[in-house]
Coordinates of C-alpha atoms in Angstrom, one line a residue:
M26 CA 56.0 -79.3 -3.0
G27 CA 52.5 -77.6 -2.5
K28 CA 50.4 -77.0 0.5
V29 CA 46.8 -77.5 1.4
A30 CA 46.2 -74.5 3.7
L31 CA 42.5 -74.5 4.4
V32 CA 39.5 -76.8 4.3
G33 CA 35.9 -75.9 5.0
K34 CA 32.3 -76.7 4.7
I35 CA 30.3 -74.0 3.4
T36 CA 26.8 -72.8 2.5
H37 CA 25.7 -71.5 -0.9
V38 CA 22.0 -70.8 -0.3
P39 CA 20.7 -68.7 -3.1
S40 CA 19.1 -66.4 -0.6
M41 CA 22.4 -64.9 0.0
Y42 CA 22.1 -63.3 -3.4
L43 CA 18.6 -62.2 -2.7
S44 CA 19.8 -60.6 0.5
E45 CA 21.6 -58.1 -1.5
L46 CA 18.5 -57.0 -3.4
D47 CA 16.0 -54.3 -2.3
G48 CA 13.1 -56.0 -0.8
P49 CA 11.8 -57.9 2.3
R50 CA 14.8 -60.2 2.3
K51 CA 17.5 -57.6 2.0
G52 CA 20.3 -58.1 4.6
T53 CA 18.7 -61.3 5.9
R54 CA 21.8 -63.5 5.0
Q55 CA 24.5 -61.0 5.9
D56 CA 26.0 -63.4 8.4
A57 CA 26.5 -66.1 5.8
I58 CA 28.0 -63.5 3.4
D59 CA 30.3 -62.2 6.1
G60 CA 31.3 -65.8 6.8
H61 CA 32.3 -66.1 3.2
K62 CA 34.3 -63.1 3.3
E63 CA 36.0 -64.0 6.4
I64 CA 37.1 -67.2 4.7
A65 CA 38.4 -65.3 1.8
R66 CA 40.4 -63.2 4.2
R67 CA 42.0 -66.3 5.8
C68 CA 42.8 -67.7 2.3
K69 CA 44.6 -64.5 1.4
E70 CA 46.4 -64.6 4.8
L71 CA 47.6 -68.2 4.1
G72 CA 48.7 -67.4 0.5
V73 CA 46.1 -69.5 -1.3
D74 CA 46.3 -69.3 -5.0
T75 CA 43.4 -71.5 -5.9
I76 CA 40.2 -72.6 -4.2
V77 CA 38.8 -76.0 -5.2
V78 CA 35.0 -76.2 -4.7
F79 CA 33.2 -79.5 -4.2
D80 CA 29.9 -78.4 -5.9
T81 CA 26.8 -80.2 -4.8
H82 CA 24.7 -78.6 -7.7
W83 CA 26.8 -80.1 -10.6
L84 CA 25.0 -83.3 -11.3
V85 CA 26.9 -86.2 -13.0
N86 CA 25.8 -89.6 -13.7
A87 CA 29.2 -91.4 -14.4
T88 CA 32.8 -90.8 -13.5
Y89 CA 34.1 -87.7 -11.5
H90 CA 34.5 -84.5 -13.3
L91 CA 36.4 -81.3 -12.9
N92 CA 35.8 -77.9 -14.7
C93 CA 39.2 -76.2 -14.9
A94 CA 38.6 -74.0 -17.8
E95 CA 41.0 -70.9 -18.1
H96 CA 38.3 -68.4 -17.3
W97 CA 34.5 -68.3 -16.7
Q98 CA 32.4 -65.3 -17.4
G99 CA 28.6 -64.9 -18.0
T100 CA 25.3 -64.2 -16.6
Y101 CA 23.6 -66.9 -14.3
T102 CA 19.9 -67.6 -13.6
S103 CA 19.1 -70.6 -11.4
N104 CA 16.9 -73.3 -13.0
E105 CA 15.8 -74.4 -9.6
L106 CA 15.2 -71.1 -8.1
P107 CA 14.9 -68.4 -10.7
H108 CA 13.2 -66.0 -8.2
F109 CA 16.2 -66.2 -6.0
I110 CA 19.1 -66.1 -8.4
S111 CA 18.3 -64.1 -11.6
N112 CA 20.8 -62.5 -14.0
M113 CA 23.7 -62.8 -11.6
G114 CA 26.9 -61.7 -13.3
Y115 CA 30.2 -63.6 -12.7
A116 CA 33.8 -63.7 -13.7
I117 CA 36.3 -66.2 -12.2
P118 CA 39.8 -67.2 -13.3
G119 CA 40.4 -70.9 -13.7
N120 CA 43.3 -73.2 -13.1
P121 CA 43.7 -75.6 -16.0
E122 CA 47.1 -76.9 -14.7
L123 CA 46.0 -77.9 -11.3
G124 CA 42.7 -79.3 -12.5
Q125 CA 44.4 -81.7 -14.9
L126 CA 46.9 -82.6 -12.2
L127 CA 44.0 -83.2 -9.6
A128 CA 42.3 -85.6 -12.3
K129 CA 45.5 -87.4 -13.1
V130 CA 46.4 -88.3 -9.5
A131 CA 42.8 -89.1 -8.7
S132 CA 42.7 -91.6 -11.5
E133 CA 46.0 -93.0 -10.4
H134 CA 44.4 -93.6 -7.0
G135 CA 41.8 -95.9 -8.6
V136 CA 39.0 -93.2 -8.9
E137 CA 38.3 -92.3 -12.5
T138 CA 38.3 -88.6 -12.9
L139 CA 38.1 -86.4 -16.0
A140 CA 39.3 -82.7 -16.2
H141 CA 37.7 -80.4 -18.6
H142 CA 39.9 -77.4 -19.4
A143 CA 39.0 -76.7 -23.1
T144 CA 35.2 -76.5 -22.5
T145 CA 32.1 -74.3 -22.7
L146 CA 30.8 -75.8 -19.5
Q147 CA 30.0 -73.2 -16.9
P148 CA 29.9 -73.6 -13.2
E149 CA 26.8 -74.2 -11.1
Y150 CA 25.6 -72.0 -8.3
G151 CA 27.3 -74.3 -5.7
T152 CA 30.6 -72.6 -7.0
L153 CA 29.2 -69.2 -8.3
V154 CA 27.7 -68.2 -5.0
P155 CA 30.7 -68.7 -2.9
M156 CA 33.0 -67.1 -5.4
R157 CA 30.8 -64.1 -5.5
Y158 CA 31.5 -63.3 -1.9
M159 CA 35.0 -64.8 -1.6
N160 CA 36.5 -63.8 -5.0
A161 CA 34.8 -60.6 -6.1
D162 CA 38.4 -59.2 -7.0
Q163 CA 39.3 -62.3 -8.9
H164 CA 42.3 -62.7 -6.4
F165 CA 42.0 -66.5 -6.5
K166 CA 41.9 -69.0 -9.3
A167 CA 39.2 -71.7 -8.9
V168 CA 38.5 -75.4 -9.9
S169 CA 34.9 -76.8 -9.7
V170 CA 34.3 -80.5 -8.9
S171 CA 31.1 -82.5 -9.6
V172 CA 29.6 -83.6 -6.6
L173 CA 25.8 -84.3 -7.0
C174 CA 26.9 -87.9 -7.9
T175 CA 23.9 -90.0 -8.7
S176 CA 25.5 -93.4 -8.9
H177 CA 28.9 -93.2 -7.0
Y178 CA 30.2 -94.5 -3.8
L179 CA 31.0 -92.3 -0.7
N180 CA 34.1 -94.3 -0.1
D181 CA 35.3 -93.3 -3.7
S182 CA 34.5 -89.6 -2.9
A183 CA 36.6 -89.9 0.3
R184 CA 39.4 -91.4 -1.6
L185 CA 39.3 -88.7 -4.3
G186 CA 39.6 -86.0 -1.6
W187 CA 42.8 -87.7 -0.4
A188 CA 44.1 -88.2 -4.0
M189 CA 43.5 -84.4 -4.4
R190 CA 45.5 -83.5 -1.3
K191 CA 48.5 -85.8 -2.4
A192 CA 48.3 -84.2 -5.9
V193 CA 48.8 -80.7 -4.3
E194 CA 51.4 -81.7 -1.8
D195 CA 53.5 -83.9 -3.9
H196 CA 53.2 -82.3 -7.3
Y197 CA 51.8 -78.8 -7.2
D198 CA 53.9 -75.5 -6.7
G199 CA 51.4 -73.5 -4.9
T200 CA 48.7 -73.2 -2.1
V201 CA 45.2 -74.5 -2.2
A202 CA 42.0 -74.5 -0.3
F203 CA 39.3 -77.1 -0.6
L204 CA 35.7 -76.0 0.2
A205 CA 32.8 -78.6 0.4
S206 CA 29.8 -76.4 -0.8
G207 CA 26.7 -78.1 0.4
S208 CA 24.3 -78.1 3.3
L209 CA 23.9 -80.3 6.3
S210 CA 20.3 -81.7 6.3
H211 CA 18.7 -80.8 3.0
R212 CA 14.9 -81.4 3.2
F213 CA 13.4 -78.5 1.5
A214 CA 10.3 -77.1 2.8
Q215 CA 7.0 -78.6 1.1
N216 CA 5.8 -76.5 -1.8
G217 CA 3.4 -73.8 -0.4
L218 CA 5.3 -73.6 3.0
A219 CA 8.6 -72.1 1.7
P220 CA 7.9 -68.6 3.1
E221 CA 7.2 -70.1 6.6
F222 CA 10.4 -72.1 6.6
A223 CA 12.7 -69.4 5.2
F224 CA 14.7 -69.2 8.3
K225 CA 13.8 -72.7 9.8
V226 CA 14.8 -76.3 9.4
W227 CA 12.1 -78.8 8.1
S228 CA 11.7 -80.8 11.4
P229 CA 12.7 -81.2 14.8
F230 CA 14.4 -84.6 13.9
L231 CA 16.5 -83.1 11.2
Q232 CA 17.4 -80.0 13.6
H233 CA 18.6 -82.4 16.2
L234 CA 20.5 -84.5 13.9
D235 CA 22.4 -81.4 12.5
D236 CA 23.0 -80.2 16.0
E237 CA 24.6 -83.5 17.0
V238 CA 26.7 -83.6 13.8
V239 CA 28.1 -80.0 14.7
R240 CA 28.8 -81.1 18.1
M241 CA 30.8 -84.1 16.8
W242 CA 32.7 -81.9 14.5
Q243 CA 33.6 -79.5 17.3
A244 CA 34.6 -82.4 19.5
G245 CA 36.7 -84.2 16.7
A246 CA 34.7 -87.4 16.8
W247 CA 35.6 -88.2 13.2
K248 CA 35.7 -92.0 13.5
D249 CA 32.1 -92.0 14.7
F250 CA 31.1 -89.5 12.1
C251 CA 32.6 -91.3 9.2
E252 CA 31.0 -94.4 10.3
M253 CA 27.5 -92.7 10.4
L254 CA 28.0 -90.6 7.2
P255 CA 26.1 -93.1 4.8
E256 CA 23.0 -93.1 7.1
Y257 CA 23.2 -89.3 7.8
A258 CA 23.4 -88.8 4.0
A259 CA 20.3 -90.9 3.5
K260 CA 18.1 -90.0 6.6
G261 CA 19.1 -86.4 6.4
H262 CA 18.4 -85.9 2.8
G263 CA 22.1 -85.1 2.2
E264 CA 22.6 -82.5 -0.5
G265 CA 24.5 -84.3 -3.3
F266 CA 24.2 -87.4 -1.1
M267 CA 26.9 -85.7 0.9
H268 CA 29.7 -86.7 -1.5
D269 CA 31.2 -83.1 -0.9
T270 CA 31.4 -84.1 2.9
A271 CA 33.1 -87.2 2.1
M272 CA 35.5 -85.5 -0.3
M273 CA 36.4 -82.9 2.3
L274 CA 37.0 -85.5 5.0
G275 CA 39.3 -87.4 2.4
V276 CA 41.3 -84.3 2.2
L277 CA 41.6 -84.3 6.0
G278 CA 42.5 -87.9 6.3
W279 CA 39.0 -89.5 6.9
S280 CA 38.6 -91.2 10.2
E281 CA 42.3 -90.7 11.1
Y282 CA 41.7 -86.9 11.4
T283 CA 41.6 -85.4 14.8
G284 CA 41.0 -81.8 14.3
Q285 CA 38.1 -79.7 15.6
A286 CA 35.8 -77.6 13.7
E287 CA 35.9 -73.9 14.0
I288 CA 32.5 -72.3 13.2
V289 CA 32.6 -69.3 11.1
T290 CA 29.0 -68.8 10.6
P291 CA 26.7 -70.6 13.2
Y292 CA 24.2 -73.1 12.1
F293 CA 21.1 -71.7 10.5
G294 CA 17.9 -72.9 8.7
A295 CA 17.1 -71.8 5.2
S296 CA 14.0 -73.0 3.4
G297 CA 13.9 -76.0 5.6
T298 CA 17.7 -77.0 5.1
G299 CA 20.4 -76.8 7.7
Q300 CA 23.5 -74.6 6.9
I301 CA 26.8 -73.6 8.2
N302 CA 30.2 -72.1 7.5
A303 CA 32.9 -74.2 9.3
L304 CA 36.6 -74.5 8.9
F305 CA 38.8 -77.5 9.8
P306 CA 42.6 -77.3 10.6
V307 CA 44.8 -79.3 8.2
L308 CA 46.8 -81.6 10.1
P309 CA 49.6 -84.2 9.2
V310 CA 48.0 -87.5 8.5
S311 CA 49.3 -90.9 7.0
G312 CA 46.3 -91.7 4.8
S313 CA 46.0 -95.1 6.5
A314 CA 42.3 -94.7 7.0
I315 CA 41.4 -93.6 3.6
P316 CA 38.9 -96.3 1.9
Q317 CA 40.1 -98.4 -0.9
P318 CA 38.5 -97.7 -4.3
V319 CA 35.1 -99.4 -4.9
A320 CA 34.0 -98.5 -8.5
S321 CA 37.1 -99.5 -10.2
R322 CA 36.5 -103.0 -8.6
A323 CA 32.8 -103.3 -9.1
D324 CA 31.7 -106.3 -11.2
G325 CA 27.9 -106.2 -11.2
F326 CA 24.7 -105.2 -9.2
S327 CA 25.0 -103.5 -5.9
T328 CA 22.2 -102.1 -3.7
I329 CA 21.8 -98.4 -3.1
A330 CA 22.9 -98.8 0.4
T331 CA 26.2 -100.3 -0.7
R332 CA 26.7 -97.2 -3.1
L333 CA 26.0 -94.8 -0.4

């Protein structure tokens, strides 16, 4: 019935907002902003009605959650970086129907997921920053998904992404884009060194690690990447433990996927972290490589390595 038209991995660095303001950082993230605007242009061209954002700034400790309120509006200041994002206004239409459908089908796939449509819960900046540049005209509806998952399994996140694709394709009358909003390596500069690392990655190791990952994405080496994702998430200080990336790959088909990344905004450093805007063609897949559910079968203690 429905269609998944676009899938991407995107940056949401708060310096994008700072880049709008008069001062020494004005204009310095225009390339990232332009990348978001290009993704929005593609979405419009493809007839997308709703953007689902996998938000690595929405922390949850149990279950997966979707914020699918009818509408969000307010003024946002980041609790993490209030000197970067302060008093930023936002207004975004939601999609309660789609959000509830995504949660229902994900739960049916063995991944417990709750949709919150009658809620005062507001989005975090992993959703707000992309929507600022992709959806200033409120053309798209949006659904935000919790991705800073403190006690979840990457395999379950991959399965969640696949379930969401099936929900759209089998049950939704519309066209959807899925965006993984999070970094590559995510080691912030040590306190006191932030200005020095404003446009750099924290270490040569992390720079080389990210460079190799981007090369793998462009080469379509997805089987190898899926196998290394847990260790990459750990050793690369993955934002949200890289559950956004696992969900994105679940949408694409996990290790069965054969597409190659298109780089919209080339890799760049920001406050020590590695960032990119990249798109991935949506290809037909069987879903045969999607991991089986883990949490719904859990029966006791497991090590953190198992959870990742």
